[in-house]
Amino acid sequence: MPNPSGYSITQIALHWITAVLIVWAYFISEGMGKALDARLTSGATGTSGNTAHVWVGGAVVAFVLIRLAVRIRTGAPQPEPHAPTSVQRASVWGHRVLYALMIATPFLGAVTWYGGIEMTGEVHAVLGNMLMIFVAGHVIMAMLHQPLFGHGVLSRMFTPRN
C-alpha cells in the first residue's frame, strides 16, 4: 500500500460525509427501542417500517466500506514521524478502533432491525456510544496535534494532496 504525503480529494470527501452521517445517525437514534418493539410486535419484515436511523446507518457502513477500499488502493499518510512513538501507536490503533466501530455498530444495528434480535440492539447501542466517544477523542487529538507537537495533521483533512 502506498504512503502518500496527504489525502486525496476523494478520501477527504468520504471522511466528512462519513462523519456527518455518524453524527446524524447518533442524534436521530432516540426512540429506536420503541420502533424495534413495534416492528417485532407487528411481525414486519424486509424494509417495511424502516426509519431514517436505519437508512443513515446503512449509508454509514456503505461509505466506510468505500473508504476502506479507497484507502487500500491509494494508501494513507503515515503518522507524523516527529511525534513520540507512543503518539504514533495511539494514532494507528485509534484509527483501527474507529474503523472497527464504524463497521460493527451499523452491522449489529442491521442484525437487530432485520433479524429481530433484541440482544444485539443493546450491544449496538453500547457500540454507538463508544463510537461517539472515539469520534470525540479523534477530533480532540487532531486539534491538539498542532499546539502539542507542531504538526499540521488537521490540515490534511481540509487540503487535498496534489
Short mmCIF file of C-alpha atoms in Angstrom, two decimals:
data_model
loop_
_atom_site.label_atom_id
_atom_site.label_comp_id
_atom_site.label_asym_id
_atom_site.label_seq_id
_atom_site.Cartn_x
_atom_site.Cartn_y
_atom_site.Cartn_z
CA MET A 1 0.00 0.00 0.00
CA PRO A 2 1.41 3.42 -0.91
CA ASN A 3 2.23 6.03 1.75
CA PRO A 4 1.23 9.37 0.25
CA SER A 5 2.03 12.68 1.94
CA GLY A 6 -1.65 13.62 2.24
CA TYR A 7 -5.19 12.55 1.45
CA SER A 8 -6.88 12.74 -1.94
CA ILE A 9 -9.98 14.86 -2.50
CA THR A 10 -11.97 11.59 -2.63
CA GLN A 11 -10.64 10.48 0.77
CA ILE A 12 -11.36 13.88 2.30
CA ALA A 13 -14.91 13.92 0.92
CA LEU A 14 -15.56 10.37 2.15
CA HIS A 15 -14.17 11.29 5.58
CA TRP A 16 -16.50 14.26 6.03
CA ILE A 17 -19.56 12.52 4.56
CA THR A 18 -19.00 9.60 6.93
CA ALA A 19 -18.50 11.95 9.89
CA VAL A 20 -21.76 13.79 9.18
CA LEU A 21 -23.66 10.52 8.73
CA ILE A 22 -22.33 9.09 12.01
CA VAL A 23 -23.29 12.18 14.00
CA TRP A 24 -26.66 12.32 12.25
CA ALA A 25 -27.36 8.64 12.99
CA TYR A 26 -26.48 9.17 16.63
CA PHE A 27 -28.78 12.14 17.07
CA ILE A 28 -31.76 10.51 15.35
CA SER A 29 -31.44 7.24 17.28
CA GLU A 30 -33.85 8.29 20.03
CA GLY A 31 -36.92 6.06 20.05
CA MET A 32 -35.37 3.17 18.13
CA GLY A 33 -36.07 0.76 21.00
CA LYS A 34 -39.80 1.53 20.75
CA ALA A 35 -39.65 1.33 16.96
CA LEU A 36 -37.99 -2.10 17.20
CA ASP A 37 -40.60 -3.31 19.70
CA ALA A 38 -43.38 -2.13 17.36
CA ARG A 39 -41.67 -3.84 14.43
CA LEU A 40 -41.31 -7.11 16.33
CA THR A 41 -44.89 -6.96 17.59
CA SER A 42 -46.28 -6.36 14.11
CA GLY A 43 -44.13 -9.06 12.55
CA ALA A 44 -42.86 -6.65 9.90
CA THR A 45 -40.04 -7.88 7.70
CA GLY A 46 -37.91 -6.55 4.89
CA THR A 47 -37.68 -2.79 4.52
CA SER A 48 -41.19 -2.01 5.72
CA GLY A 49 -41.12 0.32 8.69
CA ASN A 50 -37.54 1.45 8.10
CA THR A 51 -36.71 4.67 9.86
CA ALA A 52 -34.27 7.45 8.97
CA HIS A 53 -31.86 5.97 11.54
CA VAL A 54 -31.87 2.63 9.69
CA TRP A 55 -31.22 4.29 6.32
CA VAL A 56 -28.48 6.55 7.67
CA GLY A 57 -26.85 3.58 9.43
CA GLY A 58 -26.84 1.69 6.14
CA ALA A 59 -25.25 4.69 4.44
CA VAL A 60 -22.58 4.81 7.17
CA VAL A 61 -21.46 1.24 6.59
CA ALA A 62 -21.56 1.71 2.80
CA PHE A 63 -19.38 4.83 2.94
CA VAL A 64 -16.99 3.22 5.43
CA LEU A 65 -16.51 0.21 3.14
CA ILE A 66 -15.89 2.56 0.20
CA ARG A 67 -13.41 4.50 2.38
CA LEU A 68 -11.56 1.29 3.22
CA ALA A 69 -11.39 0.27 -0.44
CA VAL A 70 -10.03 3.69 -1.43
CA ARG A 71 -7.56 3.63 1.48
CA ILE A 72 -6.28 0.18 0.47
CA ARG A 73 -5.94 1.28 -3.15
CA THR A 74 -4.40 4.73 -2.66
CA GLY A 75 -2.86 4.48 0.81
CA ALA A 76 -2.88 6.97 3.64
CA PRO A 77 -0.23 9.18 5.21
CA GLN A 78 1.87 7.67 7.95
CA PRO A 79 1.60 9.07 11.48
CA GLU A 80 3.70 12.18 11.98
CA PRO A 81 7.35 10.97 12.12
CA HIS A 82 8.33 13.61 14.69
CA ALA A 83 5.62 12.61 17.15
CA PRO A 84 6.63 10.41 20.08
CA THR A 85 6.36 6.68 19.34
CA SER A 86 3.51 6.35 21.83
CA VAL A 87 1.52 9.02 19.96
CA GLN A 88 2.18 7.29 16.63
CA ARG A 89 0.97 3.96 18.05
CA ALA A 90 -2.09 5.61 19.59
CA SER A 91 -2.89 7.15 16.22
CA VAL A 92 -2.65 3.83 14.39
CA TRP A 93 -4.71 1.94 16.99
CA GLY A 94 -7.21 4.77 17.38
CA HIS A 95 -7.92 4.63 13.65
CA ARG A 96 -8.21 0.84 13.74
CA VAL A 97 -10.73 1.02 16.58
CA LEU A 98 -12.67 3.77 14.77
CA TYR A 99 -12.92 1.65 11.61
CA ALA A 100 -13.95 -1.44 13.62
CA LEU A 101 -16.66 0.55 15.42
CA MET A 102 -17.83 2.21 12.18
CA ILE A 103 -18.41 -1.24 10.70
CA ALA A 104 -19.57 -3.23 13.75
CA THR A 105 -22.07 -0.64 15.01
CA PRO A 106 -24.26 -0.41 11.88
CA PHE A 107 -23.79 -4.13 11.19
CA LEU A 108 -25.22 -5.01 14.61
CA GLY A 109 -27.96 -2.44 14.08
CA ALA A 110 -28.92 -4.21 10.85
CA VAL A 111 -28.85 -7.62 12.58
CA THR A 112 -31.12 -6.18 15.26
CA TRP A 113 -33.54 -4.47 12.87
CA TYR A 114 -33.78 -7.05 10.11
CA GLY A 115 -33.09 -10.15 12.21
CA GLY A 116 -35.29 -9.09 15.11
CA ILE A 117 -32.61 -9.95 17.69
CA GLU A 118 -33.15 -7.59 20.61
CA MET A 119 -29.92 -8.58 22.42
CA THR A 120 -27.80 -7.26 19.54
CA GLY A 121 -29.70 -3.98 19.86
CA GLU A 122 -28.24 -3.49 23.33
CA VAL A 123 -24.73 -4.16 22.01
CA HIS A 124 -25.42 -1.84 19.06
CA ALA A 125 -26.39 0.95 21.47
CA VAL A 126 -23.26 0.47 23.59
CA LEU A 127 -21.05 0.42 20.49
CA GLY A 128 -22.80 3.55 19.20
CA ASN A 129 -21.90 5.34 22.42
CA MET A 130 -18.33 4.03 22.25
CA LEU A 131 -18.10 5.22 18.64
CA MET A 132 -19.13 8.73 19.66
CA ILE A 133 -16.52 8.71 22.45
CA PHE A 134 -13.82 7.65 19.98
CA VAL A 135 -15.01 10.25 17.46
CA ALA A 136 -14.74 12.94 20.14
CA GLY A 137 -11.25 11.72 21.06
CA HIS A 138 -10.29 11.69 17.38
CA VAL A 139 -11.42 15.29 16.94
CA ILE A 140 -9.70 16.47 20.13
CA MET A 141 -6.40 14.78 19.24
CA ALA A 142 -6.48 16.15 15.68
CA MET A 143 -6.98 19.64 17.11
CA LEU A 144 -4.21 19.20 19.72
CA HIS A 145 -1.55 17.93 17.32
CA GLN A 146 -0.58 21.44 16.19
CA PRO A 147 -0.14 23.03 19.63
CA LEU A 148 1.36 19.93 21.28
CA PHE A 149 3.60 18.56 18.55
CA GLY A 150 3.75 21.30 15.91
CA HIS A 151 2.13 19.08 13.25
CA GLY A 152 -0.49 20.19 10.77
CA VAL A 153 -2.39 16.89 11.00
CA LEU A 154 -5.79 18.57 10.95
CA SER A 155 -4.98 20.49 7.77
CA ARG A 156 -4.57 17.17 5.92
CA MET A 157 -8.34 16.67 6.16
CA PHE A 158 -9.05 20.03 4.57
CA THR A 159 -6.32 20.32 1.93
CA PRO A 160 -6.02 17.57 -0.69
CA ARG A 161 -2.62 16.41 -1.80
CA ASN A 162 -1.54 17.43 -5.29
#
